[in-house]
Coordinates of C-alpha atoms and ligand atoms in Angstrom, one line a residue:
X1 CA 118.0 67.6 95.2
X2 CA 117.4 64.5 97.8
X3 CA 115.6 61.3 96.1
X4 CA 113.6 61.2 98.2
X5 CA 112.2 64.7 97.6
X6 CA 107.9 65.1 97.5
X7 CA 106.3 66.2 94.0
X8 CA 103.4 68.1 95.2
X9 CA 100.2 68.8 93.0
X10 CA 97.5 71.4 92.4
X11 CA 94.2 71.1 93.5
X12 CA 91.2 71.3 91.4
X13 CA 88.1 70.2 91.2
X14 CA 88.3 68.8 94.5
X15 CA 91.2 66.8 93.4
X16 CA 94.7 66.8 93.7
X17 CA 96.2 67.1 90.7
X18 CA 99.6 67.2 88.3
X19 CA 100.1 70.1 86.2
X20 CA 99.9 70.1 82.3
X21 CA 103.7 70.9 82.2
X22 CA 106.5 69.1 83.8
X23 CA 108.0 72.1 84.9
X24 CA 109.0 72.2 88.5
X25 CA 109.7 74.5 91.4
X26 CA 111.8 73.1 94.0
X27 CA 111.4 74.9 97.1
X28 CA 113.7 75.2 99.7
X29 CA 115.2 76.4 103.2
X30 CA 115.8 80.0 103.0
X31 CA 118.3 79.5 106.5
X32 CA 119.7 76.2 104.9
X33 CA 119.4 76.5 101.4
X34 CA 121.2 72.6 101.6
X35 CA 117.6 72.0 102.8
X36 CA 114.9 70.5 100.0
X37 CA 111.4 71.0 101.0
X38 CA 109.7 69.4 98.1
X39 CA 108.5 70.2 94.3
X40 CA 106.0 72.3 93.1
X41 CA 104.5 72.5 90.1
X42 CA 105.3 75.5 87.6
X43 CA 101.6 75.2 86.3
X44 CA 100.8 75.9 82.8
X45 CA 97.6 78.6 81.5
X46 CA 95.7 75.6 80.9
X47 CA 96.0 74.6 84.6
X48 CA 94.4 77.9 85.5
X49 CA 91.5 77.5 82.9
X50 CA 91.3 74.0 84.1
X51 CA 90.5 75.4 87.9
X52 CA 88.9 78.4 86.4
X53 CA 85.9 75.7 84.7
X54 CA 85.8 73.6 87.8
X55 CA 85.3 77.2 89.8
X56 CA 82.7 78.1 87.5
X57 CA 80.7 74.7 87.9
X58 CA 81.2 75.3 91.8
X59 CA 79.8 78.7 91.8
X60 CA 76.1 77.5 90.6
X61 CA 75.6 76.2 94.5
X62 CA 77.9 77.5 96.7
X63 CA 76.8 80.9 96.1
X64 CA 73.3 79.7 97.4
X65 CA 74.7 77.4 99.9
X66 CA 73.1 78.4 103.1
X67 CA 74.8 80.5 105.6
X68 CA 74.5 77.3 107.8
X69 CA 77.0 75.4 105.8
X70 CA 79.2 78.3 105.0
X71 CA 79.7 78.9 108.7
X72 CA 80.2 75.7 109.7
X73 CA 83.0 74.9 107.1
X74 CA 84.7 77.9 108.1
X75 CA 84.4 77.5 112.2
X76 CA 85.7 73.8 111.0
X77 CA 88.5 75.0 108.9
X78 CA 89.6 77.7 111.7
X79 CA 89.7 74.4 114.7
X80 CA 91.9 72.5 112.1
X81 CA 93.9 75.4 111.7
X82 CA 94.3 75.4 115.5
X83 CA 95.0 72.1 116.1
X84 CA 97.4 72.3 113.1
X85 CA 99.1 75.2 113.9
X86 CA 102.5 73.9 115.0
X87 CA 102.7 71.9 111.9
X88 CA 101.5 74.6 109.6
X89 CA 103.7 77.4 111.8
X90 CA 106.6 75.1 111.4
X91 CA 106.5 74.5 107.5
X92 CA 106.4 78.7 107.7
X93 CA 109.1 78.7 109.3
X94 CA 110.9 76.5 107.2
X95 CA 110.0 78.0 103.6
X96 CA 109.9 81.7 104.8
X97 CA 112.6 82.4 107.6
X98 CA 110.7 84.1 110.2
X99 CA 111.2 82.5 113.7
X100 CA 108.7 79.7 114.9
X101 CA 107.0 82.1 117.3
X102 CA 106.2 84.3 114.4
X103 CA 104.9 80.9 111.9
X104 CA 102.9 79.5 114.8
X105 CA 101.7 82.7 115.7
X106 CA 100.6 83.7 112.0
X107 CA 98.9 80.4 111.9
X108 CA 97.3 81.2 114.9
X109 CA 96.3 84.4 113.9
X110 CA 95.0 82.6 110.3
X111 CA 92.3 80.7 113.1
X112 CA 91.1 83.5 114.4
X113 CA 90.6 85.3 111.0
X114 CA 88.6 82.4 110.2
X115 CA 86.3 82.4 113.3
X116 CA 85.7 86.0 112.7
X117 CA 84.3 84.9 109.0
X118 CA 82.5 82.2 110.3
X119 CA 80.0 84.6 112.0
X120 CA 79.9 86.6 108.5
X121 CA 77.0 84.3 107.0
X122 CA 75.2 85.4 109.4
X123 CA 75.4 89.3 109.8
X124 CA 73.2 92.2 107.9
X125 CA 74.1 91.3 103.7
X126 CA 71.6 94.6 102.7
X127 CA 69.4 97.4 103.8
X128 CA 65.6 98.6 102.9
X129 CA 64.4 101.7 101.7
X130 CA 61.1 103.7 101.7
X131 CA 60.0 103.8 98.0
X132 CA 58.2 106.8 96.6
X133 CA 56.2 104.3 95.9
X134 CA 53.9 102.8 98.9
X135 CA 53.1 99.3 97.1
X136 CA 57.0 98.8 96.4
X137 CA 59.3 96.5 99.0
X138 CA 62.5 98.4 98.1
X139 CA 65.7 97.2 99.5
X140 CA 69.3 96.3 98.6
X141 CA 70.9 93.4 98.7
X142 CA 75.2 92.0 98.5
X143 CA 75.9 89.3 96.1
X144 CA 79.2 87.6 95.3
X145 CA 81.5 88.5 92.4
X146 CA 81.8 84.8 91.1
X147 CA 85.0 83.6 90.5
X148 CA 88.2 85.2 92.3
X149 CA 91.9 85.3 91.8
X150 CA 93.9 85.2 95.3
X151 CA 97.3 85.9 94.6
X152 CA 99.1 86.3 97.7
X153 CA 103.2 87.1 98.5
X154 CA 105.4 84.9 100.4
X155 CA 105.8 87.2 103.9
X156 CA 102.6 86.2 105.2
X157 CA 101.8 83.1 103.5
X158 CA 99.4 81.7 105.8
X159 CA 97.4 85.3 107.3
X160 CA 97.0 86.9 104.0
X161 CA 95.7 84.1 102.2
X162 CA 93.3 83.2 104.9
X163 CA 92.5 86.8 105.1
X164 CA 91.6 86.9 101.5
X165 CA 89.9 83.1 101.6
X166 CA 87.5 83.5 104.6
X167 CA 85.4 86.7 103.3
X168 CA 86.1 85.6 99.8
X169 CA 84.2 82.0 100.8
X170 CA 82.0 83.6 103.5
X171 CA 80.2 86.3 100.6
X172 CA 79.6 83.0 98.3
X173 CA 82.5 83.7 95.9
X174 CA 85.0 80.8 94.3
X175 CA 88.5 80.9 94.4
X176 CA 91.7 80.5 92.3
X177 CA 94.8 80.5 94.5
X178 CA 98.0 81.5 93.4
X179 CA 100.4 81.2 96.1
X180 CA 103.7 82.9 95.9
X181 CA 106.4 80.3 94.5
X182 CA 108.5 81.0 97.5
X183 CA 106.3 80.1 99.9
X184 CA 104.1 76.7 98.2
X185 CA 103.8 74.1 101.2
X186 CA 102.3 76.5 102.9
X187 CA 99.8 77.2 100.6
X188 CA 99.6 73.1 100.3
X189 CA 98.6 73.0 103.7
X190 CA 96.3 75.8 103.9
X191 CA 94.2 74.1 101.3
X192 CA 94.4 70.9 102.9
X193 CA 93.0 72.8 105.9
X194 CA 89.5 73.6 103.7
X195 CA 89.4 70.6 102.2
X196 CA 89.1 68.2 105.7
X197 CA 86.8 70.9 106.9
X198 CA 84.7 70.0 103.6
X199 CA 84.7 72.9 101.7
X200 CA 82.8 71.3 98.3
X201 CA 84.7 70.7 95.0
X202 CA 85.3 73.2 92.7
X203 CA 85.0 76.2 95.7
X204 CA 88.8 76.8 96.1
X205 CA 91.0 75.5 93.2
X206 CA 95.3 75.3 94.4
X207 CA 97.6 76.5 91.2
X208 CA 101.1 77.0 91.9
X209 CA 103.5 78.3 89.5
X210 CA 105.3 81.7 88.2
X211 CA 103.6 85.1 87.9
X212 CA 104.1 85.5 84.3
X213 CA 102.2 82.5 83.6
X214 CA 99.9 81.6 86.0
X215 CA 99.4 84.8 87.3
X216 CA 99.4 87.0 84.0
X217 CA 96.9 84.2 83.0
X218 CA 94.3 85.2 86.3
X219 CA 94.6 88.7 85.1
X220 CA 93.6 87.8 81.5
X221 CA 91.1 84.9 81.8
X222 CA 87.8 86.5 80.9
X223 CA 86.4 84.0 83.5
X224 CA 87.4 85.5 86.2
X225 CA 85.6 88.2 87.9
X226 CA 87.8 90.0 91.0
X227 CA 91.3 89.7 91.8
X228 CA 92.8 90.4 95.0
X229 CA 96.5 90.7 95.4
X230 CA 99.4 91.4 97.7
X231 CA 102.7 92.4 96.7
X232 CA 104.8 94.6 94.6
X233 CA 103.8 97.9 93.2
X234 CA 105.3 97.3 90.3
X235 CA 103.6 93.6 89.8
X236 CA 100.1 95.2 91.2
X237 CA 100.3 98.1 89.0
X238 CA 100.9 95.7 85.8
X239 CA 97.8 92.9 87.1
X240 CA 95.7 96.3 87.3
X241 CA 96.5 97.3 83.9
X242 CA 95.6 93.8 82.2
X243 CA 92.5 93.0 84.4
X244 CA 90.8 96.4 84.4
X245 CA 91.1 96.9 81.2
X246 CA 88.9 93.5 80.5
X247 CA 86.4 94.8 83.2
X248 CA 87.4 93.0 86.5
X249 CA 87.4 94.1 89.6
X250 CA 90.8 94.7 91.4
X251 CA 92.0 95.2 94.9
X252 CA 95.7 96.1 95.1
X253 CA 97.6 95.9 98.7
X254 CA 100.8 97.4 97.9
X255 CA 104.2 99.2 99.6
X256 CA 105.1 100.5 102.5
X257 CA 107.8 102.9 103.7
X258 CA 106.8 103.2 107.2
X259 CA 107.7 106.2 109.4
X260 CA 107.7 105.9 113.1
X261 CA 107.8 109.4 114.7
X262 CA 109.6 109.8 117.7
X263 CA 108.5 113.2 119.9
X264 CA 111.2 114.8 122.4
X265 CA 108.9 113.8 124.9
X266 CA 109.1 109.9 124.4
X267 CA 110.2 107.9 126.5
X268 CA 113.2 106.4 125.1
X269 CA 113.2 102.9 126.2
X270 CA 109.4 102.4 124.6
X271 CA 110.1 104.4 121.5
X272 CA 113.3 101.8 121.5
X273 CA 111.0 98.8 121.7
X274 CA 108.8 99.9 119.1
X275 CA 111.2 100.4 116.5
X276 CA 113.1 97.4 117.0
X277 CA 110.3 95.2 117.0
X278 CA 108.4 97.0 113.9
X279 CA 111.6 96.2 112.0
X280 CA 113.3 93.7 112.9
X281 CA 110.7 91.4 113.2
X282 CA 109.9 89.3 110.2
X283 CA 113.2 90.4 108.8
X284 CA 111.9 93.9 108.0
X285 CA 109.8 91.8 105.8
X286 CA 106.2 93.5 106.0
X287 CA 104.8 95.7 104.1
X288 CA 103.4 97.4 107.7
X289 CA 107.5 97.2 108.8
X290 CA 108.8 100.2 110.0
X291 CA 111.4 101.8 107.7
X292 CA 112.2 105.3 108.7
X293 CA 112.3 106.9 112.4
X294 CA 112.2 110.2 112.3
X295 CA 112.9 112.1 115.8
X296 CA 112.7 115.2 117.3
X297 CA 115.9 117.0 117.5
X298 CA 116.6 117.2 120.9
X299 CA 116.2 113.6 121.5
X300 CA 117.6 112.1 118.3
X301 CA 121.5 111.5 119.8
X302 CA 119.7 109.5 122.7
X303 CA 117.2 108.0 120.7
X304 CA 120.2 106.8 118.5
X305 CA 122.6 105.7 120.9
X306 CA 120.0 103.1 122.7
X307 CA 118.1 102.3 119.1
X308 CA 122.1 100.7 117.9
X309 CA 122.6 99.4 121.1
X310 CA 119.6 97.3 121.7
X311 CA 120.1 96.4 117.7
X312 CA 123.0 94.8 118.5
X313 CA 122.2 92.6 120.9
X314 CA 119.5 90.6 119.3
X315 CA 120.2 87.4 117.8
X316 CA 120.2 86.1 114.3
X317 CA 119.4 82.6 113.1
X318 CA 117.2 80.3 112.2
X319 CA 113.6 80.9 112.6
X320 CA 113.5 77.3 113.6
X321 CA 115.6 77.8 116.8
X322 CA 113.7 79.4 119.4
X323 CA 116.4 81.2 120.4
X324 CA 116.5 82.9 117.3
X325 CA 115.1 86.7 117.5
X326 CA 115.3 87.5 113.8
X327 CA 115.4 84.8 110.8
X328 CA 117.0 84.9 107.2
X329 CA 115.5 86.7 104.3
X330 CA 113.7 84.9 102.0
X331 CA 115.9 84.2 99.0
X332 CA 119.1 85.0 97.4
X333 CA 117.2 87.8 95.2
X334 CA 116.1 89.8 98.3
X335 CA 119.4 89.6 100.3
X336 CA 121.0 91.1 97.0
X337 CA 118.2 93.7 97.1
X338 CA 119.1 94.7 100.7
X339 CA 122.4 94.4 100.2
X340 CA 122.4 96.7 97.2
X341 CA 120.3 99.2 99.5
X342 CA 122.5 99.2 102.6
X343 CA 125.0 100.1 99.4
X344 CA 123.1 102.6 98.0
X345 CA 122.6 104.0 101.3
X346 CA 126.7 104.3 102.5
X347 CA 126.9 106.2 98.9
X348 CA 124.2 108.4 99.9
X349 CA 126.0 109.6 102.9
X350 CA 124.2 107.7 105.8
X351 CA 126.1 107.1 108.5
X352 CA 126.0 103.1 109.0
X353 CA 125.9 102.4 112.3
X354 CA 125.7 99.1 112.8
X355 CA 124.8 95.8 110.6
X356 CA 125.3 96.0 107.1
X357 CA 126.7 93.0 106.0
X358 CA 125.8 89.5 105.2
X359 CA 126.4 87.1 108.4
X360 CA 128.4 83.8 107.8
X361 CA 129.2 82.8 111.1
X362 CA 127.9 79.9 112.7
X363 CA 126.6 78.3 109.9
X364 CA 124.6 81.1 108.5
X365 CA 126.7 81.1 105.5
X366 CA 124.0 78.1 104.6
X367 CA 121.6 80.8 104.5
X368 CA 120.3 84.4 103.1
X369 CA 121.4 86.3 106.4
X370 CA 121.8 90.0 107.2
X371 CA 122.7 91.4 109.6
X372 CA 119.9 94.1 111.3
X373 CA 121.1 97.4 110.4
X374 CA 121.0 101.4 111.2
X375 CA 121.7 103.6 109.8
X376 CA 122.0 107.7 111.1
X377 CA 122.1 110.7 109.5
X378 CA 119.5 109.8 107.0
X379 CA 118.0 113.0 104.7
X380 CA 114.5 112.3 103.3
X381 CA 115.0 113.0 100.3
X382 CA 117.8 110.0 100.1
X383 CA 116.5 106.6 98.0
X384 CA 116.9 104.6 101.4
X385 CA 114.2 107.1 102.8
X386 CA 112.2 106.6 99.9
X387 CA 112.0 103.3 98.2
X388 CA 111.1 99.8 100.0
X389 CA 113.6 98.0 101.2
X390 CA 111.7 95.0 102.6
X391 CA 114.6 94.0 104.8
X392 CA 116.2 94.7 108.6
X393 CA 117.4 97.9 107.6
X394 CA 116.1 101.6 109.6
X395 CA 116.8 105.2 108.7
X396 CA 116.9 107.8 111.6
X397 CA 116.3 110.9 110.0
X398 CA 116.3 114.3 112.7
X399 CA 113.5 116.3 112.4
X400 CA 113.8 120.2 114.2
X401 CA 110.4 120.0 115.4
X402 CA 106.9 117.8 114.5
X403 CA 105.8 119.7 111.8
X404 CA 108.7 119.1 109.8
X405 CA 108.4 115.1 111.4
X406 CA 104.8 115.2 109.9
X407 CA 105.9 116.3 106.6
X408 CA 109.2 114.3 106.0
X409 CA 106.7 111.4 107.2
X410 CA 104.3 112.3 104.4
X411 CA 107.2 112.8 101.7
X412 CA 107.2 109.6 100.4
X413 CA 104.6 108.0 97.6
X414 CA 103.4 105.5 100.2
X415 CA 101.1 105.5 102.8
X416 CA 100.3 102.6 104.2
X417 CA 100.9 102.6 108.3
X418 CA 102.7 105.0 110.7
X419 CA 103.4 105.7 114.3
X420 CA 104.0 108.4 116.9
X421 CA 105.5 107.8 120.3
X422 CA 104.2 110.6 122.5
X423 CA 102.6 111.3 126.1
X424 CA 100.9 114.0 124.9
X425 CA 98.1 113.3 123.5
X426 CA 97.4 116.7 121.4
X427 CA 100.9 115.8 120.0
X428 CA 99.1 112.2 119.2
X429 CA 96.2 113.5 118.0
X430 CA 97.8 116.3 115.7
X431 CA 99.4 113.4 114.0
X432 CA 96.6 111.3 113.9
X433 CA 94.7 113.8 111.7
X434 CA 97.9 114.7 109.5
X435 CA 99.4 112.0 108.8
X436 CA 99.2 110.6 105.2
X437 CA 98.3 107.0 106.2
X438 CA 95.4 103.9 105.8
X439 CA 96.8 102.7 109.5
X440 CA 98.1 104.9 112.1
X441 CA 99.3 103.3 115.8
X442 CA 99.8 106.0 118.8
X443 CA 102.7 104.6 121.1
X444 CA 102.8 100.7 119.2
X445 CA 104.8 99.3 116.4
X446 CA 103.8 99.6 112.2
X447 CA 103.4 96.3 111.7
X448 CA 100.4 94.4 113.1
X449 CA 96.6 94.4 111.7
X450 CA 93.7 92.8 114.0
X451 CA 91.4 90.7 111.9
X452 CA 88.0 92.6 112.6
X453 CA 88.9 96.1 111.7
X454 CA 89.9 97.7 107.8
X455 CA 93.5 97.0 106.5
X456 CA 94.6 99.2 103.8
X457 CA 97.1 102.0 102.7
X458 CA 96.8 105.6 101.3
X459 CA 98.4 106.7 98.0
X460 CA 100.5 104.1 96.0
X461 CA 100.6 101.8 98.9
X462 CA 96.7 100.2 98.1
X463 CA 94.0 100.7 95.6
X464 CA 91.1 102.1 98.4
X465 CA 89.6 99.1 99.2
X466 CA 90.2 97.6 102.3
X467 CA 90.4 94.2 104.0
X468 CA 89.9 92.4 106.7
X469 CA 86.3 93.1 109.0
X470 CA 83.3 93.8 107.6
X471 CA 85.3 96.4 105.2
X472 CA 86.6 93.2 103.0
X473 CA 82.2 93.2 101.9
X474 CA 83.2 96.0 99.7
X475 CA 85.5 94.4 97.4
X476 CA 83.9 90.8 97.9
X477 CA 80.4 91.3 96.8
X478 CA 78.4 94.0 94.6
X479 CA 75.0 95.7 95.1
X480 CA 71.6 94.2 94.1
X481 CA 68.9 97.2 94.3
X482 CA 65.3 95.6 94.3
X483 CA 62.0 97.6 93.5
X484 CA 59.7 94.7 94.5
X485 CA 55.8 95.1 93.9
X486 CA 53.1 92.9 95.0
X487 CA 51.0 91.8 91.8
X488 CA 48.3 93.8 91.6
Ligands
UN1_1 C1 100.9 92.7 109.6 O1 101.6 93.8 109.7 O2 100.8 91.9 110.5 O3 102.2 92.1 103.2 C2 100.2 92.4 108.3 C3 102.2 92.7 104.3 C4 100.9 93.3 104.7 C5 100.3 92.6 105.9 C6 100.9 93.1 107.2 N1 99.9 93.2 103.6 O4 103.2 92.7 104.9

């Protein structure tokens, strides 16, 4: 650890603040892990019933701030963003892996999220209703939750939070952020972001630390009223449990195991393009990345042959250098996970066809580098066609025509996003309507979610509610029914 190494603090109340514990998180570069990029704060339960009193006070005005102000901070917040976005993009870079392109872009992308929220104030909030009743005004009307847990993963640390922030604000709710540990400057900035657009005290409360403090303690805290999170089933599934059970509102966004289906009728070079970019990208870390490509028969030797070559010749380094097509993964845990995989999946019987090993050259032995890997000959029913990898790995599995595509696709306990390249648009169309999927993309990539439209997965990939657009009402705010007379 350098000396010169910055503590960073919480934020609560409208203050920066340390934690009740001394208990420290040093973050670092996941492509030069040599490289410190300051200390967090492993916060203790009080620090989250600290912010979850200062959220509470908050509530009492912002939820009946006008939809003046609450645009306003938000078209603010999305400019800063803007003009902050190589900054911001760059500190992604550095604490997540993916390339600068991608950090900029994300924080690019976390503007326009933003802007699209900072017209929300002022669109339809309700409905009216004849009454059986002629004297009775009878209408509907959506009010905030209160106070609500954000607990976002480290792959998109600057989209997903802002995705969860801007409706979250917009519908008059408070927040308690829980960043992921891996991923904390981001988060730093973020909030620094609302608060020199002058989002009031209290509104959004910053408190880093571990999941099975802070976190378990958002799931418990009887003050809180929603909680939204991204990540791991297996984490989701647990918060559900605990924060169900006490009567909160949840909204899971889980797993992915995304199939891209390849017709014979493809052309190659696209279907090529697709693939590589929906996993590759991000280090095949998305839970929209594209896992499994599953292709007609009498194309899958072709589809193969150019999907290893064009594999092979991208280049892995640091996100930092522009050169760079692909990044590191995350941290030392997750390399051993896709490691273990590209294991699991050579004792399976996949054919390996290219990658598969951890890279050292260059200098990349500083870092949590893998290779981007193939593999062939992949059956569905294997655990590298099942389970989440959330790395730069791909299975090709054949399929002897598109029904059995469609139904390998569907043979998995996600369901999250999938593609089909085809020109034939009863081909596309087919799929569109059988596919077992909360996204599907005809002739583009998995991965990728505009901010105006729903975001959200089928079976064990998401927990029915969606994000994002007008969709991410739903889960932000609950229904007032009103029966209004005039006195008689
Ligand atoms: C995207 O594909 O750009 O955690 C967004 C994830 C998803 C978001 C994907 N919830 O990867």
């Amino acid at each position: 650890m350098q000396a010169t190494e910055r503590q960073y603090q919480n934020y609560i109340g409208g203050k920066w603040a340390d934690a009740a514990t001394d208990g420290v998180n040093d973050n670092s570069n996941p492509a030069d892990t040599g490289e410190a990029l300051g200390r967090f704060p492993r916060s203790a339960r009080e620090d989250v019933q600290r912010a979850v009193d200062a959220a509470t006070t908050a509530y009492t005005s912002w939820r009946r701030s006008s939809a003046t102000d609450r645009a306003a901070i938000l078209d603010r917040a999305a400019t800063i963003m803007e003009r902050r976005a190589d900054e911001i993009g760059r500190a992604l870079t550095l604490e997540e892996g993916k390339t600068i392109a991608e950090g900029v872009g994300e924080t690019k992308r976390g503007a326009s999220i933003l802007k699209f929220f900072a017209g929300e104030p002022w669109r339809p909030t309700g409905e009216t209703y004849n009454s059986a009743n002629p004297n009775t005004f009878l209408y509907t009307e959506r009010v905030p939750l209160g106070v609500v847990g954000v607990i976002t993963p480290w792959n998109f640390p600057v989209a997903i939070p802002i995705w969860k922030l801007a409706p979250l604000l917009a519908y008059g709710n408070v927040a308690i952020f829980k960043p992921a540990e891996l991923t904390p400057l981001t988060a730093h900035l973020i909030t620094e972001v609302f608060e020199e657009a002058g989002l009031p005290a209290g509104v959004l409360n910053l408190v880093h630390g571990p999941g099975s403090v802070v976190g378990n303690e958002i799931a418990r805290n009887p003050g809180i009223h929603g909680i939204t999170f991204t990540g791991s089933t297996s984490v989701g599934r647990e918060l559900y449990a605990i924060a169900s059970a006490r009567g909160a509102r949840v909204q899971l966004e889980l797993g992915g195991k995304n199939p891209v289906v390849v017709a014979a009728d493809a052309k190659i070079e696209q279907a090529v393009e697709i693939v590589l970019s929906g996993a590759m990208k991000s280090t095949g870390q998305k839970c929209t990345a594209t896992s499994r490509v599953i292709v007609e028969q009498p194309i899958e030797g072709a589809f193969t042959e150019a999907l290893v070559e064009r594999v092979k010749s991208i280049k892995v380094g640091p996100g930092i250098d522009t050169a760079s097509y692909m990044g590191p993964l995350v941290s030392a845990s997750a390399e051993k996970t896709v490691l273990d995989y590209i294991d699991i999946g050579k004792n399976e019987g996949a054919r390996l066809l290219t990658g598969g090993e951890k890279l050292a050259n260059d200098n990349l032995g500083q870092g949590y580098f893998v290779a981007p890997t193939v593999f062939g000959d992949v059956r569905p029913e294997m655990r590298i066609a099942q389970e989440e990898i959330f790395g730069p790995v791909v299975g090709v599995i054949r399929a002897s025509n598109l029904d059995e595509a469609v139904q390998i696709a569907n043979g998995v306990k996600y369901g999250l996003s999938a593609a089909i390249i085809t020109t034939n648009i009863g081909t596309a169309f087919n799929f569109v309507r059988s596919i077992e999927a909360g996204v599907v993309h005809v002739n583009s990539e998995t991965a990728g979610a505009e901010p105006h439209v729903p975001f959200g997965g089928f079976k064990d990939s998401s927990s029915f509610s969606r994000e994002q657009g007008r969709a991410a009402m739903e889960f932000f705010t609950q229904t007032r029914t009103v029966y209004f007379d005039m006195p008689s």
